[in-house]
mmCIF file of C-alpha atoms in Angstrom:
data_model
loop_
_atom_site.group_PDB
_atom_site.id
_atom_site.type_symbol
_atom_site.label_atom_id
_atom_site.label_comp_id
_atom_site.label_asym_id
_atom_site.label_seq_id
_atom_site.Cartn_x
_atom_site.Cartn_y
_atom_site.Cartn_z
ATOM 1 C CA MET H 25 84.344 -299.392 95.675
ATOM 2 C CA THR H 26 81.979 -299.296 98.623
ATOM 3 C CA PRO H 27 79.822 -302.317 99.570
ATOM 4 C CA GLU H 28 76.779 -300.417 98.307
ATOM 5 C CA GLU H 29 78.436 -299.690 94.968
ATOM 6 C CA HIS H 30 79.438 -303.320 94.630
ATOM 7 C CA LEU H 31 75.873 -304.529 95.214
ATOM 8 C CA ARG H 32 74.466 -302.037 92.734
ATOM 9 C CA GLN H 33 76.978 -303.087 90.115
ATOM 10 C CA VAL H 34 76.464 -306.838 90.431
ATOM 11 C CA ASP H 35 72.679 -306.792 90.923
ATOM 12 C CA PRO H 36 70.576 -303.987 89.393
ATOM 13 C CA ILE H 37 67.418 -305.402 91.011
ATOM 14 C CA LEU H 38 68.990 -305.056 94.417
ATOM 15 C CA GLY H 39 70.016 -301.549 93.400
ATOM 16 C CA GLN H 40 66.323 -300.760 92.910
ATOM 17 C CA VAL H 41 65.630 -302.072 96.397
ATOM 18 C CA MET H 42 68.292 -299.742 97.751
ATOM 19 C CA ASP H 43 66.675 -296.822 95.928
ATOM 20 C CA GLU H 44 63.285 -297.770 97.385
ATOM 21 C CA ILE H 45 64.740 -297.795 100.889
ATOM 22 C CA ALA H 46 66.240 -294.351 100.300
ATOM 23 C CA ARG H 47 62.872 -292.998 99.097
ATOM 24 C CA GLY H 48 60.908 -294.651 101.874
ATOM 25 C CA GLY H 49 62.176 -292.398 104.614
ATOM 26 C CA ALA H 50 61.772 -295.151 107.241
ATOM 27 C CA GLY H 51 65.054 -294.656 109.029
ATOM 28 C CA ALA H 52 68.601 -294.666 107.768
ATOM 29 C CA PRO H 53 69.640 -297.229 105.152
ATOM 30 C CA PRO H 54 71.544 -300.179 106.608
ATOM 31 C CA GLY H 55 75.308 -300.398 106.434
ATOM 32 C CA LEU H 56 78.298 -302.554 107.342
ATOM 33 C CA PRO H 57 79.059 -303.637 109.935
ATOM 34 C CA PRO H 58 75.389 -304.187 110.885
ATOM 35 C CA ASP H 59 74.345 -301.584 113.434
ATOM 36 C CA PRO H 60 71.480 -302.706 115.700
ATOM 37 C CA GLU H 61 70.906 -299.053 116.618
ATOM 38 C CA SER H 62 69.900 -298.296 113.017
ATOM 39 C CA LEU H 63 67.281 -301.045 112.782
ATOM 40 C CA ARG H 64 63.590 -300.198 112.938
ATOM 41 C CA ASP H 65 63.015 -302.932 115.506
ATOM 42 C CA PRO H 66 63.769 -301.368 118.917
ATOM 43 C CA ASP H 67 63.855 -304.780 120.585
ATOM 44 C CA ILE H 68 66.993 -306.131 118.926
ATOM 45 C CA PRO H 69 69.265 -306.797 121.931
ATOM 46 C CA LYS H 70 72.847 -305.589 122.008
ATOM 47 C CA ASP H 71 74.422 -308.495 123.914
ATOM 48 C CA GLY H 72 75.098 -312.039 122.725
ATOM 49 C CA TYR H 73 72.779 -313.723 125.205
ATOM 50 C CA GLY H 74 69.934 -311.369 124.327
ATOM 51 C CA VAL H 75 70.460 -311.867 120.593
ATOM 52 C CA LEU H 76 70.226 -315.638 121.029
ATOM 53 C CA VAL H 77 67.086 -315.366 123.166
ATOM 54 C CA ARG H 78 65.479 -313.118 120.559
ATOM 55 C CA ALA H 79 66.540 -315.443 117.738
ATOM 56 C CA ILE H 80 65.082 -318.497 119.501
ATOM 57 C CA VAL H 81 61.834 -316.626 120.112
ATOM 58 C CA SER H 82 61.731 -315.613 116.429
ATOM 59 C CA GLN H 83 62.154 -319.057 114.889
ATOM 60 C CA ASN H 84 59.584 -319.760 112.142
ATOM 61 C CA ILE H 85 57.305 -316.791 112.903
ATOM 62 C CA SER H 86 56.861 -313.294 111.484
ATOM 63 C CA GLY H 87 58.744 -310.289 112.750
ATOM 64 C CA TYR H 88 55.552 -308.878 114.251
ATOM 65 C CA ALA H 89 54.817 -312.057 116.197
ATOM 66 C CA SER H 90 58.439 -312.214 117.311
ATOM 67 C CA ARG H 91 58.331 -308.698 118.740
ATOM 68 C CA SER H 92 55.103 -309.435 120.595
ATOM 69 C CA ILE H 93 56.417 -312.590 122.278
ATOM 70 C CA PHE H 94 59.780 -311.013 123.079
ATOM 71 C CA ARG H 95 58.080 -308.060 124.760
ATOM 72 C CA LYS H 96 55.860 -310.364 126.807
ATOM 73 C CA LEU H 97 58.933 -312.246 127.950
ATOM 74 C CA LYS H 98 60.564 -309.002 129.086
ATOM 75 C CA GLU H 99 57.398 -307.646 130.691
ATOM 76 C CA ARG H 100 57.278 -310.680 132.962
ATOM 77 C CA HIS H 101 60.694 -309.663 134.309
ATOM 78 C CA GLY H 102 60.379 -305.942 134.839
ATOM 79 C CA ASP H 103 60.995 -304.987 131.192
ATOM 80 C CA ARG H 104 64.235 -306.945 130.933
ATOM 81 C CA LEU H 105 65.248 -310.393 129.818
ATOM 82 C CA PRO H 106 65.285 -313.175 132.397
ATOM 83 C CA THR H 107 68.786 -314.224 133.372
ATOM 84 C CA PRO H 108 69.904 -317.784 132.605
ATOM 85 C CA GLN H 109 69.380 -318.639 136.283
ATOM 86 C CA GLU H 110 65.854 -317.221 136.216
ATOM 87 C CA LEU H 111 65.009 -319.222 133.103
ATOM 88 C CA LEU H 112 65.901 -322.393 134.974
ATOM 89 C CA THR H 113 64.213 -321.581 138.279
ATOM 90 C CA GLU H 114 60.871 -320.366 136.902
ATOM 91 C CA ASP H 115 58.075 -322.822 136.270
ATOM 92 C CA PRO H 116 58.624 -323.618 132.573
ATOM 93 C CA GLU H 117 54.939 -324.075 131.773
ATOM 94 C CA GLU H 118 53.936 -320.787 133.394
ATOM 95 C CA LEU H 119 56.681 -318.958 131.549
ATOM 96 C CA ARG H 120 55.835 -320.691 128.288
ATOM 97 C CA THR H 121 52.126 -319.852 128.368
ATOM 98 C CA GLY H 122 52.627 -316.393 129.836
ATOM 99 C CA ALA H 123 54.988 -315.316 127.068
ATOM 100 C CA GLY H 124 53.321 -317.290 124.265
ATOM 101 C CA LEU H 125 56.238 -319.625 123.610
ATOM 102 C CA SER H 126 56.026 -323.038 121.995
ATOM 103 C CA HIS H 127 57.217 -326.121 123.857
ATOM 104 C CA GLY H 128 60.213 -326.375 121.535
ATOM 105 C CA LYS H 129 61.275 -322.768 122.116
ATOM 106 C CA MET H 130 60.913 -323.156 125.868
ATOM 107 C CA THR H 131 63.153 -326.230 125.720
ATOM 108 C CA SER H 132 65.694 -324.299 123.657
ATOM 109 C CA LEU H 133 65.753 -321.325 126.031
ATOM 110 C CA ARG H 134 66.328 -323.603 129.004
ATOM 111 C CA SER H 135 69.071 -325.421 127.114
ATOM 112 C CA LEU H 136 70.742 -322.080 126.343
ATOM 113 C CA ALA H 137 70.616 -321.179 130.037
ATOM 114 C CA GLU H 138 72.072 -324.547 131.060
ATOM 115 C CA CYS H 139 74.906 -324.303 128.533
ATOM 116 C CA MET H 140 75.835 -320.795 129.632
ATOM 117 C CA LEU H 141 75.784 -321.602 133.336
ATOM 118 C CA SER H 142 77.771 -324.820 132.885
ATOM 119 C CA GLY H 143 80.380 -323.201 130.663
ATOM 120 C CA ALA H 144 79.539 -325.430 127.701
ATOM 121 C CA LEU H 145 78.896 -322.245 125.717
ATOM 122 C CA ASP H 146 81.222 -319.265 126.161
ATOM 123 C CA LEU H 147 79.748 -316.437 124.120
ATOM 124 C CA ASP H 148 82.709 -314.144 124.742
ATOM 125 C CA ARG H 149 85.083 -316.460 122.871
ATOM 126 C CA LEU H 150 82.957 -316.745 119.741
ATOM 127 C CA GLN H 151 84.141 -313.376 118.431
ATOM 128 C CA GLU H 152 87.528 -314.963 117.752
ATOM 129 C CA LEU H 153 86.176 -317.778 115.566
ATOM 130 C CA PRO H 154 85.305 -317.957 111.850
ATOM 131 C CA ASP H 155 81.644 -318.255 110.917
ATOM 132 C CA ASP H 156 81.547 -322.022 110.498
ATOM 133 C CA GLU H 157 83.138 -322.617 113.895
ATOM 134 C CA VAL H 158 80.687 -320.233 115.566
ATOM 135 C CA ILE H 159 77.826 -322.252 114.087
ATOM 136 C CA ALA H 160 79.395 -325.478 115.371
ATOM 137 C CA LYS H 161 79.812 -324.046 118.889
ATOM 138 C CA LEU H 162 76.197 -322.859 119.044
ATOM 139 C CA ASP H 163 74.988 -326.303 118.034
ATOM 140 C CA VAL H 164 75.483 -327.420 121.646
ATOM 141 C CA VAL H 165 72.178 -325.686 122.494
ATOM 142 C CA LYS H 166 69.062 -327.749 121.783
ATOM 143 C CA GLY H 167 66.967 -326.161 119.069
ATOM 144 C CA ILE H 168 69.639 -323.800 117.767
ATOM 145 C CA GLY H 169 70.129 -324.510 114.084
ATOM 146 C CA ILE H 170 71.668 -322.695 111.174
ATOM 147 C CA TRP H 171 69.074 -319.899 111.079
ATOM 148 C CA THR H 172 69.507 -318.974 114.736
ATOM 149 C CA ALA H 173 73.279 -319.107 114.359
ATOM 150 C CA ASP H 174 73.030 -316.856 111.298
ATOM 151 C CA MET H 175 71.068 -314.279 113.320
ATOM 152 C CA PHE H 176 73.814 -314.352 115.924
ATOM 153 C CA LEU H 177 76.475 -313.878 113.252
ATOM 154 C CA VAL H 178 74.634 -310.897 111.772
ATOM 155 C CA PHE H 179 73.262 -309.066 114.794
ATOM 156 C CA HIS H 180 75.886 -309.768 117.439
ATOM 157 C CA LEU H 181 79.159 -310.687 115.761
ATOM 158 C CA ARG H 182 78.283 -308.332 112.878
ATOM 159 C CA ARG H 183 79.798 -310.512 110.183
ATOM 160 C CA PRO H 184 79.651 -309.035 106.642
ATOM 161 C CA ASP H 185 78.916 -312.070 104.468
ATOM 162 C CA VAL H 186 76.090 -314.069 106.055
ATOM 163 C CA LEU H 187 73.182 -315.448 104.021
ATOM 164 C CA PRO H 188 70.357 -316.803 106.229
ATOM 165 C CA VAL H 189 68.840 -319.128 103.643
ATOM 166 C CA GLY H 190 66.349 -320.423 106.215
ATOM 167 C CA ASP H 191 64.810 -317.022 106.881
ATOM 168 C CA LEU H 192 61.185 -317.120 105.732
ATOM 169 C CA GLU H 193 60.756 -313.355 105.549
ATOM 170 C CA LEU H 194 63.901 -312.961 103.478
ATOM 171 C CA ARG H 195 62.793 -315.647 101.033
ATOM 172 C CA ARG H 196 59.339 -314.097 100.774
ATOM 173 C CA VAL H 197 60.627 -310.623 99.927
ATOM 174 C CA VAL H 198 63.156 -312.072 97.459
ATOM 175 C CA ALA H 199 60.288 -313.816 95.659
ATOM 176 C CA LYS H 200 58.417 -310.530 95.370
ATOM 177 C CA VAL H 201 61.395 -308.414 94.322
ATOM 178 C CA TYR H 202 62.756 -310.899 91.787
ATOM 179 C CA GLY H 203 59.353 -311.840 90.359
ATOM 180 C CA LEU H 204 59.480 -315.486 91.402
ATOM 181 C CA PRO H 205 56.307 -317.616 91.469
ATOM 182 C CA LYS H 206 57.018 -318.698 95.041
ATOM 183 C CA ALA H 207 59.594 -318.285 97.761
ATOM 184 C CA PRO H 208 62.976 -319.606 96.624
ATOM 185 C CA THR H 209 64.410 -322.733 98.155
ATOM 186 C CA PRO H 210 67.631 -322.351 100.150
ATOM 187 C CA ALA H 211 69.571 -323.555 97.115
ATOM 188 C CA GLU H 212 67.828 -321.058 94.817
ATOM 189 C CA LEU H 213 68.426 -318.212 97.267
ATOM 190 C CA THR H 214 72.101 -319.185 97.489
ATOM 191 C CA ARG H 215 72.333 -318.981 93.702
ATOM 192 C CA ILE H 216 70.641 -315.567 93.549
ATOM 193 C CA ALA H 217 72.865 -314.241 96.307
ATOM 194 C CA GLU H 218 76.153 -315.522 94.921
ATOM 195 C CA ALA H 219 76.839 -312.194 93.214
ATOM 196 C CA TRP H 220 76.388 -310.339 96.502
ATOM 197 C CA ARG H 221 79.569 -311.809 98.019
ATOM 198 C CA PRO H 222 81.368 -310.610 100.092
ATOM 199 C CA TYR H 223 78.527 -308.386 101.308
ATOM 200 C CA ARG H 224 75.580 -310.769 101.533
ATOM 201 C CA THR H 225 74.739 -309.478 105.011
ATOM 202 C CA LEU H 226 74.202 -305.962 103.681
ATOM 203 C CA ALA H 227 71.985 -307.223 100.870
ATOM 204 C CA CYS H 228 69.850 -309.099 103.393
ATOM 205 C CA LEU H 229 69.579 -306.043 105.630
ATOM 206 C CA TYR H 230 68.223 -304.024 102.698
ATOM 207 C CA LEU H 231 65.705 -306.726 101.836
ATOM 208 C CA TRP H 232 64.553 -307.067 105.434
ATOM 209 C CA GLN H 233 64.145 -303.305 105.682
ATOM 210 C CA LEU H 234 62.078 -303.303 102.496
ATOM 211 C CA ALA H 235 59.833 -305.955 104.006
ATOM 212 C CA GLU H 236 59.412 -303.756 107.108
ATOM 213 C CA GLN H 237 58.548 -300.704 104.998
ATOM 214 C CA ALA H 238 56.028 -302.675 102.975
ATOM 215 C CA PRO H 239 54.866 -305.557 105.216
ATOM 216 C CA ARG H 240 52.320 -306.696 102.641
ATOM 217 C CA LEU H 241 55.021 -307.562 100.110
#
């Protein structure tokens, strides 16, 4: 049984989402392992450092706002991400206001740069670790919590069974699809998603893609 067949069998509502994605014609349906090349967002980085920068930028804002800020950050550096060294040598307030970052996100980006340059965070070694240990290692960076770690697990390490319960867009689209009166709490989302194991990542990718196809959901 394929991951897609499993999800259809255990959750007919999610099966309808998959059918909607297929009818929508907005790019290829997602698959496992997650393929950044197949995503509609062209600004998803391919390297671990870039994924973390993008995830920090994206904390607690919409996908559209995230793309805008991320592009401004790259435009300031010749259409590329600033290196860790550049993040530390630039005037933090100029960079913050120029890219549209909050104070907290600027602090987190500088902390990421410091941890990488000091060796406190070795992104290359994280591939070898189970999910919970990856999350613990990333915790050394100020401002990186479970959600940011989950984005790293999905879009860089390409893990198959990640459920980002803190993702606001995911909770919003789940509320719409499952007819809930409001966005589910993390505990409620965990309960809904229990049947999706061991392919919770794929289910989330379908739901995110539905939200992109119909941003007013």
